[in-house]
PDB file of C-alpha atoms in Angstrom:
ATOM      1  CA  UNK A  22      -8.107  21.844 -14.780  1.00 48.00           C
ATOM      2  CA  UNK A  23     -11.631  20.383 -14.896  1.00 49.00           C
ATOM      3  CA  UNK A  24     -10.921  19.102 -18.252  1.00 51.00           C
ATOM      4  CA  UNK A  25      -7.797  17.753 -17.970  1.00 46.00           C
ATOM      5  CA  UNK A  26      -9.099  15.815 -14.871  1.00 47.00           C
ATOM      6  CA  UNK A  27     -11.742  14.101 -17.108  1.00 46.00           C
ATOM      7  CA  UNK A  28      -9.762  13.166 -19.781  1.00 45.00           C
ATOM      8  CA  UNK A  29      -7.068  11.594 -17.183  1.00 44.00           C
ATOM      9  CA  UNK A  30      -9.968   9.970 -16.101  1.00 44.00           C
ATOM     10  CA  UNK A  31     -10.879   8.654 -19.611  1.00 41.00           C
ATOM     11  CA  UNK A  32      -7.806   7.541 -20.087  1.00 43.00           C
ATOM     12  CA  UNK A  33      -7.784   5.658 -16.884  1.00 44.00           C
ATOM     13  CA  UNK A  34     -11.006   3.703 -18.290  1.00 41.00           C
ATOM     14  CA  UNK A  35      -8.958   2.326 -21.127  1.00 40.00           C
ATOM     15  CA  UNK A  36      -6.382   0.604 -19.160  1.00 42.00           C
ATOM     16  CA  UNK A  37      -6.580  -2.622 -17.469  1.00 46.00           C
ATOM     17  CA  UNK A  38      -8.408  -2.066 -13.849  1.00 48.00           C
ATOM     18  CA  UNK A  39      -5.399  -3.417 -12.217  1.00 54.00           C
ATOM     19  CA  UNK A  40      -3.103  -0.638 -13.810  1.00 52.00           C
ATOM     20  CA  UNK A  41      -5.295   2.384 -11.575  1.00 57.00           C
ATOM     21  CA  UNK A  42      -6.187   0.172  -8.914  1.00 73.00           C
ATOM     22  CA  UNK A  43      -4.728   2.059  -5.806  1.00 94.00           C
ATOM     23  CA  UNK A  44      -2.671   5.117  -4.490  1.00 97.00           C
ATOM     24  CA  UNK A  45      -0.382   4.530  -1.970  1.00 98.00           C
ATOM     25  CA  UNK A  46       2.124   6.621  -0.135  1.00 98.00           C
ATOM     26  CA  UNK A  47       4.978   5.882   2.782  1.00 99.00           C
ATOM     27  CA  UNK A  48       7.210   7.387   4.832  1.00 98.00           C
ATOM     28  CA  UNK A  49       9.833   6.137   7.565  1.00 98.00           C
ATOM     29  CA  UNK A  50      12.031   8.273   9.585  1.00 96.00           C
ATOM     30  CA  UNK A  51      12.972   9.359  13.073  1.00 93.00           C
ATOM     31  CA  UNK A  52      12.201  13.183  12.547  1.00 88.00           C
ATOM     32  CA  UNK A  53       9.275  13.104  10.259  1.00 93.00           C
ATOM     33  CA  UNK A  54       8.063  16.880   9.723  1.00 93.00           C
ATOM     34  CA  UNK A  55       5.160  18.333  10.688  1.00 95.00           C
ATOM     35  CA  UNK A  56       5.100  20.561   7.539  1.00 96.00           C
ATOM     36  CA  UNK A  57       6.245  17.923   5.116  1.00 95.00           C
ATOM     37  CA  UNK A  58       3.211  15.262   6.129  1.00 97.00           C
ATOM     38  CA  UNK A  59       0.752  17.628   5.691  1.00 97.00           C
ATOM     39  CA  UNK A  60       1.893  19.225   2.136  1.00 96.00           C
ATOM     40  CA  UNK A  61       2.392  15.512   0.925  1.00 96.00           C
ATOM     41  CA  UNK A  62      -0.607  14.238   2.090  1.00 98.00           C
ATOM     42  CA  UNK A  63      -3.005  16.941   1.254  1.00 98.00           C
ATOM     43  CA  UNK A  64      -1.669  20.212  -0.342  1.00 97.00           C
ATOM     44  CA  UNK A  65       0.431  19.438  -2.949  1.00 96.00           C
ATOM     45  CA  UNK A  66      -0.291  18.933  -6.773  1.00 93.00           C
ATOM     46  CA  UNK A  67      -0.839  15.120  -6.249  1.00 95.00           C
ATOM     47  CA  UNK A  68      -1.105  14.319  -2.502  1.00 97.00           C
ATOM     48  CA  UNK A  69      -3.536  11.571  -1.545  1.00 97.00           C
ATOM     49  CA  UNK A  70      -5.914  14.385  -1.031  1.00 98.00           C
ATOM     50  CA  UNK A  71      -6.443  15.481  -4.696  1.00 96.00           C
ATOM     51  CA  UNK A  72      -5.999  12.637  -5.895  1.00 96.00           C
ATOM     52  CA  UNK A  73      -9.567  11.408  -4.147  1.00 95.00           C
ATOM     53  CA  UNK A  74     -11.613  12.013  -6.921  1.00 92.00           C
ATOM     54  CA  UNK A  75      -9.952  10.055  -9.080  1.00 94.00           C
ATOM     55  CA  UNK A  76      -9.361   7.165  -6.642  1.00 95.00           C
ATOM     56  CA  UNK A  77     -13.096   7.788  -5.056  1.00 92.00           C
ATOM     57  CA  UNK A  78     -13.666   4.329  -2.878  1.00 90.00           C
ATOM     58  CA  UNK A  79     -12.033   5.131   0.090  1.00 94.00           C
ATOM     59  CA  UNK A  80      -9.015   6.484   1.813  1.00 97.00           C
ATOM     60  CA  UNK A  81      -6.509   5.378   5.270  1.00 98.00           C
ATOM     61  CA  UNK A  82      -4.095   6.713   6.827  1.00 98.00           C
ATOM     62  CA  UNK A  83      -1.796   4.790   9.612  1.00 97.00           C
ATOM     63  CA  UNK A  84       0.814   4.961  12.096  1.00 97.00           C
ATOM     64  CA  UNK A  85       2.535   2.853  14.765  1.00 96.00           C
ATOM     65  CA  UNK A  86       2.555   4.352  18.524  1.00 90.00           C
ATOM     66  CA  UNK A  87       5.006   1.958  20.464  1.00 84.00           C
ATOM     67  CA  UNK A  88       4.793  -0.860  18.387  1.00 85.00           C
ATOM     68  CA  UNK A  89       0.621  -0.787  18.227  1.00 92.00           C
ATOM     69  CA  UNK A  90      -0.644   0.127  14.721  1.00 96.00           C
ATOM     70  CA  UNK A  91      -2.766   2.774  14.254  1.00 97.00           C
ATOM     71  CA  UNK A  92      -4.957   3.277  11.231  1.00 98.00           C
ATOM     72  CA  UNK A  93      -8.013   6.265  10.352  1.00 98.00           C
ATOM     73  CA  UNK A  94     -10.171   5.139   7.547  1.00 97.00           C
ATOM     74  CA  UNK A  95     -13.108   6.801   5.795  1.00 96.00           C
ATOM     75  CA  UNK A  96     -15.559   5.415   2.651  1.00 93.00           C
ATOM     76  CA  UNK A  97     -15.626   8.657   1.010  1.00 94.00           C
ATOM     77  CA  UNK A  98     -13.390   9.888  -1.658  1.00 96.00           C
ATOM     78  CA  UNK A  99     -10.514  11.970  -0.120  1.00 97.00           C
ATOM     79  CA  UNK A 100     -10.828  15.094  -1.938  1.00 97.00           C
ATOM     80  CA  UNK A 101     -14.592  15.603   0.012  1.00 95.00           C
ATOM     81  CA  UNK A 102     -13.936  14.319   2.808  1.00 96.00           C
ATOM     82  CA  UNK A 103     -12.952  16.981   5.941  1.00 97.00           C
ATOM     83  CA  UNK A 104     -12.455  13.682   8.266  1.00 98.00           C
ATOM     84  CA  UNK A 105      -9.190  13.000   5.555  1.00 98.00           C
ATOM     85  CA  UNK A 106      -7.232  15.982   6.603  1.00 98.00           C
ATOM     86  CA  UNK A 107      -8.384  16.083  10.296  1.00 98.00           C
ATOM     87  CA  UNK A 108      -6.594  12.748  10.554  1.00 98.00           C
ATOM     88  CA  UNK A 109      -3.702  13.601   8.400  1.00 98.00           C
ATOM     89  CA  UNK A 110      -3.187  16.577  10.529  1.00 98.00           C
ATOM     90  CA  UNK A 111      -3.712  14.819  13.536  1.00 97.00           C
ATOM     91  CA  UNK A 112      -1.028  11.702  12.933  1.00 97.00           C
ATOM     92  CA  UNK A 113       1.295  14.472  11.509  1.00 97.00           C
ATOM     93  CA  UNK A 114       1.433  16.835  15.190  1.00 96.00           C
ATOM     94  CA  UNK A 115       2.445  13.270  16.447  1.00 95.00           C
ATOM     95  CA  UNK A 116       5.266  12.884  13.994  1.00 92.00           C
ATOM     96  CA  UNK A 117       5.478   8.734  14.133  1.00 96.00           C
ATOM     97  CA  UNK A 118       8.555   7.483  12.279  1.00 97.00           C
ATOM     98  CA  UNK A 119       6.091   4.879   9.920  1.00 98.00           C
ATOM     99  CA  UNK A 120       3.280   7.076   8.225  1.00 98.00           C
ATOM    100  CA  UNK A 121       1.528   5.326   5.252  1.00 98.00           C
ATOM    101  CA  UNK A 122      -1.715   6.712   3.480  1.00 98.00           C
ATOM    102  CA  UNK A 123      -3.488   5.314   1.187  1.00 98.00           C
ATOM    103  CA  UNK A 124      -6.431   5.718  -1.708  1.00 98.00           C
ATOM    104  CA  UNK A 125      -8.666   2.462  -3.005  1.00 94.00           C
ATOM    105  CA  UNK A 126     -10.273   2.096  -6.384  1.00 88.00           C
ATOM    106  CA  UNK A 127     -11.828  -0.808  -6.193  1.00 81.00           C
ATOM    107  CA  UNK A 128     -11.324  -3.916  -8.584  1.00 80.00           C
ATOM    108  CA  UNK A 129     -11.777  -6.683  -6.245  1.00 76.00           C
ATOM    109  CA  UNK A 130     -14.813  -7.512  -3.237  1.00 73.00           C
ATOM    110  CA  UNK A 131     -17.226  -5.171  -1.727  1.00 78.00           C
ATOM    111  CA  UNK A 132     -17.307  -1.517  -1.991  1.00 72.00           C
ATOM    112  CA  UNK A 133     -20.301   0.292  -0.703  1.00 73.00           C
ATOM    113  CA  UNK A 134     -20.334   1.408   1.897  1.00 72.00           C
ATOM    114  CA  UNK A 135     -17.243   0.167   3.188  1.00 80.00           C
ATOM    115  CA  UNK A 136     -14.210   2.315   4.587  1.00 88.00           C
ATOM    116  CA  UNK A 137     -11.026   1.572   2.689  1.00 91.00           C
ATOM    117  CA  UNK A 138      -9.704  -2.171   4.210  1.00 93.00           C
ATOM    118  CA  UNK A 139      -6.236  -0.915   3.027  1.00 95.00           C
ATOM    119  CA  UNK A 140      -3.941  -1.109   5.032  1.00 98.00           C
ATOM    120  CA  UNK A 141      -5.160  -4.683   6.337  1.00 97.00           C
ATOM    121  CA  UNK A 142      -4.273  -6.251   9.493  1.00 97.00           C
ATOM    122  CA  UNK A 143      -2.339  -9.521  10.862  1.00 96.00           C
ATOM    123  CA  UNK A 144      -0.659  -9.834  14.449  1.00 96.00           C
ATOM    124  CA  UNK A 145       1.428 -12.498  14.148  1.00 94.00           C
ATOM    125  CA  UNK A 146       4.208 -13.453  16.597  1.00 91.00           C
ATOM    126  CA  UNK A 147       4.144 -10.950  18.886  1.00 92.00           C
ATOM    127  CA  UNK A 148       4.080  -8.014  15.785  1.00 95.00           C
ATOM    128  CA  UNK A 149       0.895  -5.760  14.246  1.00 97.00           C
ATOM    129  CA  UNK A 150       1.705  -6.455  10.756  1.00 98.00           C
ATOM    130  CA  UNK A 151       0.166  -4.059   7.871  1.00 98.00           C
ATOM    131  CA  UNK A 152      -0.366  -4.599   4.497  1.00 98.00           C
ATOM    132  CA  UNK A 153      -1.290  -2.203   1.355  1.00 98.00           C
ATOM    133  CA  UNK A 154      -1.513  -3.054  -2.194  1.00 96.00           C
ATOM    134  CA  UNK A 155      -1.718  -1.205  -5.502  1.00 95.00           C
ATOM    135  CA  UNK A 156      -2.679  -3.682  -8.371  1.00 93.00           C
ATOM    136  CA  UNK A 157      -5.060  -6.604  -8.800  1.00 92.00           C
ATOM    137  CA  UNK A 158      -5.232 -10.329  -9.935  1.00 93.00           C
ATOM    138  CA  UNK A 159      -7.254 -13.164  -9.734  1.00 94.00           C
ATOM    139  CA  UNK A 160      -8.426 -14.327  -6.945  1.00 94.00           C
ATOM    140  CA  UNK A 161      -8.779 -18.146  -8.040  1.00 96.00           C
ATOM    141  CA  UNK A 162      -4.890 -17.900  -8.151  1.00 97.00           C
ATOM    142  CA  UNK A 163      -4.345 -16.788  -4.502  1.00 98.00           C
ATOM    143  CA  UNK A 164      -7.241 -18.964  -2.789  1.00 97.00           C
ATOM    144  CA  UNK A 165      -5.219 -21.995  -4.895  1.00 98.00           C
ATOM    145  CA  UNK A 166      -1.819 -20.770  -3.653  1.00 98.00           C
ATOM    146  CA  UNK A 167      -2.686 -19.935  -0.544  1.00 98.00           C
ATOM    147  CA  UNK A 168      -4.480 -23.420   0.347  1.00 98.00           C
ATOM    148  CA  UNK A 169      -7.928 -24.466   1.428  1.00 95.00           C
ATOM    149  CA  UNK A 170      -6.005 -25.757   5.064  1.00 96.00           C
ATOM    150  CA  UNK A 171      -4.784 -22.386   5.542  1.00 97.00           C
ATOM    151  CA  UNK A 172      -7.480 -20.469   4.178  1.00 96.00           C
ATOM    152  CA  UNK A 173     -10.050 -22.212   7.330  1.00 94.00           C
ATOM    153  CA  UNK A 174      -7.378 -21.428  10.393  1.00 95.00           C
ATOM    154  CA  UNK A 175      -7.042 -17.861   8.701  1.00 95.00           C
ATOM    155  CA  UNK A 176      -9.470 -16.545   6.908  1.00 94.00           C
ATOM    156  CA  UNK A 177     -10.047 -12.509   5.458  1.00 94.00           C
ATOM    157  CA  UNK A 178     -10.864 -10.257   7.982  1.00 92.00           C
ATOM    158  CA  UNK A 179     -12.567  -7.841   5.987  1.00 90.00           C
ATOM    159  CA  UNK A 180     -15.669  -8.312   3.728  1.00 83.00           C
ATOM    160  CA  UNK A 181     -15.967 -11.815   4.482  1.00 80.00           C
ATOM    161  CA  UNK A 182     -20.101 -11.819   4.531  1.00 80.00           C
ATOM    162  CA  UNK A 183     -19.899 -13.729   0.760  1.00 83.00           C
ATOM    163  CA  UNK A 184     -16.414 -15.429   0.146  1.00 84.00           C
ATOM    164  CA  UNK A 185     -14.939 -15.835  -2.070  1.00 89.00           C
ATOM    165  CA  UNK A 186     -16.306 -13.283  -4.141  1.00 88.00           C
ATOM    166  CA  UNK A 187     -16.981 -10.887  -1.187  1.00 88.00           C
ATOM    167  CA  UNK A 188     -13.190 -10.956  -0.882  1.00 93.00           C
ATOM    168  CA  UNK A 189     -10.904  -8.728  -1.579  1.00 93.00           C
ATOM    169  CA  UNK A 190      -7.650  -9.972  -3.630  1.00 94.00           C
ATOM    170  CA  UNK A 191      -5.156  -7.585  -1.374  1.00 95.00           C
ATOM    171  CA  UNK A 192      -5.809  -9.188   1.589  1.00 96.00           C
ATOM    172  CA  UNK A 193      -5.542 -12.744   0.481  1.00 97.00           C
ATOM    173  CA  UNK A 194      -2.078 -11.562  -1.082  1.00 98.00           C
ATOM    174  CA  UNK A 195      -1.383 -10.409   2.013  1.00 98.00           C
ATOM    175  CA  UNK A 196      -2.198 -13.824   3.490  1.00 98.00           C
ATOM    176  CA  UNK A 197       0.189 -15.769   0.893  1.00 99.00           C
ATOM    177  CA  UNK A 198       2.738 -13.318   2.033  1.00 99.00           C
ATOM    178  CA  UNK A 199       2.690 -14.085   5.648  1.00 98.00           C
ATOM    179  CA  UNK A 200       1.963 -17.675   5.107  1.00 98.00           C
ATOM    180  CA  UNK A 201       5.366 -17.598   3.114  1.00 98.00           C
ATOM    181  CA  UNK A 202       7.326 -15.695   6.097  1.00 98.00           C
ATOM    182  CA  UNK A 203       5.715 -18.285   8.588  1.00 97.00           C
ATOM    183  CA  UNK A 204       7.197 -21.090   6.238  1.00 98.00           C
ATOM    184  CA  UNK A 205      10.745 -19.461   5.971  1.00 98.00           C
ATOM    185  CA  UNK A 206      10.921 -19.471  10.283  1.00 97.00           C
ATOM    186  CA  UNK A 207      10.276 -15.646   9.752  1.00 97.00           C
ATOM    187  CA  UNK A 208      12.695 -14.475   7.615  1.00 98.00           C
ATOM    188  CA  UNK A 209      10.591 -11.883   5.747  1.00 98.00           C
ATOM    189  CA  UNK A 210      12.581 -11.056   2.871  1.00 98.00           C
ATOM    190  CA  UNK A 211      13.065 -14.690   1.767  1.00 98.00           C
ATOM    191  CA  UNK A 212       9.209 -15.404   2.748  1.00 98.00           C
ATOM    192  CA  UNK A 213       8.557 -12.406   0.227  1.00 99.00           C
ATOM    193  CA  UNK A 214      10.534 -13.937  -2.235  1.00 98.00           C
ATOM    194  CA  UNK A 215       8.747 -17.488  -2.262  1.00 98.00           C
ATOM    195  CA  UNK A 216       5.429 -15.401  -2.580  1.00 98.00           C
ATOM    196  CA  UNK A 217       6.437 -13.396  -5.659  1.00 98.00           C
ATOM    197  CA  UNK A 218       7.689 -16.180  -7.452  1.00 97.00           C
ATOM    198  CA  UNK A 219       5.067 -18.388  -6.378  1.00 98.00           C
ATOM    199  CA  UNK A 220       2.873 -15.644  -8.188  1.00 98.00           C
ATOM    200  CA  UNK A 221       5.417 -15.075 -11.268  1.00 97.00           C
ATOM    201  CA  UNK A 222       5.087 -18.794 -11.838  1.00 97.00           C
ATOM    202  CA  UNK A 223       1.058 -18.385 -12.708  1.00 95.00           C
ATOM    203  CA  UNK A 224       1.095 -14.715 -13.869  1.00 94.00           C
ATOM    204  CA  UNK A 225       1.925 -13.966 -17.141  1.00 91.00           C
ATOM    205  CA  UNK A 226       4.093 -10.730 -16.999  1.00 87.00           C
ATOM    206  CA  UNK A 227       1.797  -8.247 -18.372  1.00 85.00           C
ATOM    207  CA  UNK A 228      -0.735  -9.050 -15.823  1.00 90.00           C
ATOM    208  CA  UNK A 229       1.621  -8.421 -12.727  1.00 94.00           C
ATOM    209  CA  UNK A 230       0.287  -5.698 -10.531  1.00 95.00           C
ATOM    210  CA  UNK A 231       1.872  -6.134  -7.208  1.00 97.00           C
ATOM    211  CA  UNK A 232       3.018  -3.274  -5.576  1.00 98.00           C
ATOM    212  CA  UNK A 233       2.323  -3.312  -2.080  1.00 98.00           C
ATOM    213  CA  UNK A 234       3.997  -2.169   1.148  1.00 99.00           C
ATOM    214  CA  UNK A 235       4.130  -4.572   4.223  1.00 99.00           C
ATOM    215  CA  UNK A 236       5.572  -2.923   8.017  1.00 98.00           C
ATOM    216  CA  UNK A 237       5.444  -4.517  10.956  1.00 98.00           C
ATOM    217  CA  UNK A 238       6.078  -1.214  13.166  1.00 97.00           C
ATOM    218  CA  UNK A 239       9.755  -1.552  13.207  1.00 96.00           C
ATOM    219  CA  UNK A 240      10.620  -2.130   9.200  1.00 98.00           C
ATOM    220  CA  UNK A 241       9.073  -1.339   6.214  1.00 99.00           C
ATOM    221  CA  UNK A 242       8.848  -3.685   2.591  1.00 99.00           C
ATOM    222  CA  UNK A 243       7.934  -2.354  -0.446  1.00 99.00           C
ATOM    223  CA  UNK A 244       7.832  -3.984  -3.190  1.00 99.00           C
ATOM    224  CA  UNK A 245       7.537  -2.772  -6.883  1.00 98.00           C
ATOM    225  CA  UNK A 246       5.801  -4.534  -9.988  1.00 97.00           C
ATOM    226  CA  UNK A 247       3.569  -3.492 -12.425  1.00 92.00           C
ATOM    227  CA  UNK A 248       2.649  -0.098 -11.744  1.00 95.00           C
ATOM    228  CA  UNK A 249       4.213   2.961 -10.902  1.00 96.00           C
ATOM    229  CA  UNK A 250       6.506   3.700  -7.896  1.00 97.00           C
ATOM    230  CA  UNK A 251       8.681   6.465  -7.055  1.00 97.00           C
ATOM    231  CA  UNK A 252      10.897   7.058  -3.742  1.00 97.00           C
ATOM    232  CA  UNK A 253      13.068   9.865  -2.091  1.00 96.00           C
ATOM    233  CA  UNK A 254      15.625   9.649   0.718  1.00 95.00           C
ATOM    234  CA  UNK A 255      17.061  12.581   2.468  1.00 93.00           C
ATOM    235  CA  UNK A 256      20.717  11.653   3.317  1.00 91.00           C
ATOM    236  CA  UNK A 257      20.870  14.602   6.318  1.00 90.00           C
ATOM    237  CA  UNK A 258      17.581  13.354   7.672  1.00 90.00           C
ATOM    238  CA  UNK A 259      17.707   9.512   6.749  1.00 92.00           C
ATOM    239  CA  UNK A 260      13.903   9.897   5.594  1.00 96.00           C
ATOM    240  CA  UNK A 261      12.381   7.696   3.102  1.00 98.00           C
ATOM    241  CA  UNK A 262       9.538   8.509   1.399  1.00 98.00           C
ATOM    242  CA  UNK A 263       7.852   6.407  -1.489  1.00 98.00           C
ATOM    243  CA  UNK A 264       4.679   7.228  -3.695  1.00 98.00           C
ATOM    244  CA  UNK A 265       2.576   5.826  -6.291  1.00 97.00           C
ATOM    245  CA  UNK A 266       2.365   9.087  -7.537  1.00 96.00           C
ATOM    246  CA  UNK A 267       5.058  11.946  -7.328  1.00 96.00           C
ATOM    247  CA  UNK A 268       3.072  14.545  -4.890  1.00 95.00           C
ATOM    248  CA  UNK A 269       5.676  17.547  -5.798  1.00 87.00           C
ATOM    249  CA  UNK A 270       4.934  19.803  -8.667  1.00 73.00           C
ATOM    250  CA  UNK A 271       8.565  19.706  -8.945  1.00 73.00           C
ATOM    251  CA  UNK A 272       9.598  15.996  -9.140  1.00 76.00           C
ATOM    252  CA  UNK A 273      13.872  16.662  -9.214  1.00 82.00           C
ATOM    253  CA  UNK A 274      13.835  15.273  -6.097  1.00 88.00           C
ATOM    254  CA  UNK A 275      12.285  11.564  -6.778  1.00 96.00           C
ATOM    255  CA  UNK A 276      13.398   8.584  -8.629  1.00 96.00           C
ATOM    256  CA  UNK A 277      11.946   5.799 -10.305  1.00 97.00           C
ATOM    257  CA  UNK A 278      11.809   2.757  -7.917  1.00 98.00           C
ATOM    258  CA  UNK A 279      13.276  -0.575  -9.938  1.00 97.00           C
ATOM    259  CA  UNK A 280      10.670  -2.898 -11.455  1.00 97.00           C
ATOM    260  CA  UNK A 281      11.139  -6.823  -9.822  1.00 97.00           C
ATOM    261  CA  UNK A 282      12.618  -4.982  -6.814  1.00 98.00           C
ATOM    262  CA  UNK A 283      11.960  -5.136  -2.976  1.00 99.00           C
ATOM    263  CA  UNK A 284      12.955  -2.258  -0.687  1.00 99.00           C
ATOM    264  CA  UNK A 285      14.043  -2.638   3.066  1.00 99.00           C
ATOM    265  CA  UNK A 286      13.319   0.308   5.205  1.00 98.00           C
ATOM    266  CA  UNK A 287      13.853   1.109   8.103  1.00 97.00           C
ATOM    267  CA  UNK A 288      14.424   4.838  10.332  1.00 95.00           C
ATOM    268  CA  UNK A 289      18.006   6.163  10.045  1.00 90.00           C
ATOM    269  CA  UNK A 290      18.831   3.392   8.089  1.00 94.00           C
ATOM    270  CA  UNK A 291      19.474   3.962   4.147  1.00 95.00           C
ATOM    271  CA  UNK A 292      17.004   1.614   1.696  1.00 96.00           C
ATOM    272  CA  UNK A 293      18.424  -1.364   0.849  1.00 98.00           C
ATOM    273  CA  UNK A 294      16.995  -2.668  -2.733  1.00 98.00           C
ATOM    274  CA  UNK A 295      17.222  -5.968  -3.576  1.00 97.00           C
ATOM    275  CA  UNK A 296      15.922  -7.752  -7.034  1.00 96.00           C
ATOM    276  CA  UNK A 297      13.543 -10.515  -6.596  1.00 88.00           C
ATOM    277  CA  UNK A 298      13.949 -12.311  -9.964  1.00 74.00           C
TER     278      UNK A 298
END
């Protein structure tokens, strides 16, 4: 096992940083087991948990209780970290129908020392608004879409000691995100939509990494390019569940979520996919 952990490893050094970047796991439903949060999370072949050494800069793990987000972070890896499963076990006994984990490797901004900044923060009207990503690009690109006018009324939250290279590239594609919802009088699917092709427009296509997943405590948007992304839905229990990584050793129950694509979640509701090209 040993072995074949190094040379995924190796193999992970050969790709583009983007490609590895993050882990990230969600799930949204009104009856969200116990059992099931746990095994996903930490005991199966590829929860969050064992994947930690791989994906060794951080981990979170978040929630919404009555609208207020929640979020447990630590700096260590996961996989050595006892503070990880405390809080998975923790959020799990509370069964919350938004649960979203998540593992950094980082490509972008500071690192030591700091606990994982993913999932990032944003109230805005009235909501708590969180953000993860899984991918990378350039910076230059964001702070230019984004705007110097917006940038000074909102700037990063989180490692913000040496901007801009102190920040991180998630969070200011978070920003462009909600700066594109703001624009569209809220309406967050066609806000999303500016954003991506705002970024398709500068991004050549093998250089798209933009997976990310966006809630506001109410509905979930996830959004697939780039880099692997796999989702489940029970149609007894209306749960959705979606991964970077299939956890299961036995993966018959997943599917491969559609490149270009967003996904609209929300509890006892079925997905609704829609393309954004």
């Amino acid at each position: 096992m040993k072995i074949i952990q190094a040379l995924f490893i190796i193999a992970l050094l050969l790709i583009a940083p983007a490609a590895y970047a993050c882990r990230f796991w969600v799930a949204v439903g009104t009856d969200l087991d116990r059992e099931f949060i746990v095994d996903q999370l930490i005991t199966a072949k590829n929860s969050l948990k064992n994947l930690g050494e791989i994906y060794p800069d951080g981990w979170s793990v978040g929630f919404y209780d009555r609208g207020d987000e929640v979020v447990i972070r630590g700096d260590e890896a996961a996989s050595f970290n006892a503070e990880y499963d405390e809080a998975v076990r923790y959020i799990a006994v509370l069964k919350p129908e938004i649960v979203m984990g998540h593992l950094r490797r980082a490509s972008s901004g500071c690192v030591e020392g700091v606990p994982n900044p993913h999932p990032f923060r944003i109230t805005y009207n009235g909501r708590k608004w969180l953000f993860g990503h899984n991918g990378g690009m350039r910076k230059q690109i964001l702070i230019d879409l984004i705007g110097e006018d917006f940038l000074a009324r909102h700037p990063p939250a989180v490692c913000n000691q040496n901007p801009p290279e102190s920040w991180i590239d998630s969070e200011l594609y978070f920003l462009l995100i909600m700066k594109s919802v703001k624009e569209f009088d809220d309406d967050v699917e066609q806000g999303i939509r500016a954003a991506i092709n705002k970024l398709y427009a500068r991004i050549e296509d093998e250089d798209r990494y933009l997976n990310f997943f966006m809630s506001d405590g109410e509905t979930v948007w996830i959004f697939r390019k780039g880099n692997t992304l796999f989702y489940r839905f029970d149609p007894q229990s209306r749960m959705t569940v979606v991964s970077s990584t299939v956890p299961d050793a036995e993966p018959n129950d997943w599917q491969e979520f559609p490149e270009d694509t967003l996904a609209v979640i929300r509890p006892q509701e079925f997905p609704r996919f829609s393309v954004m090209k």
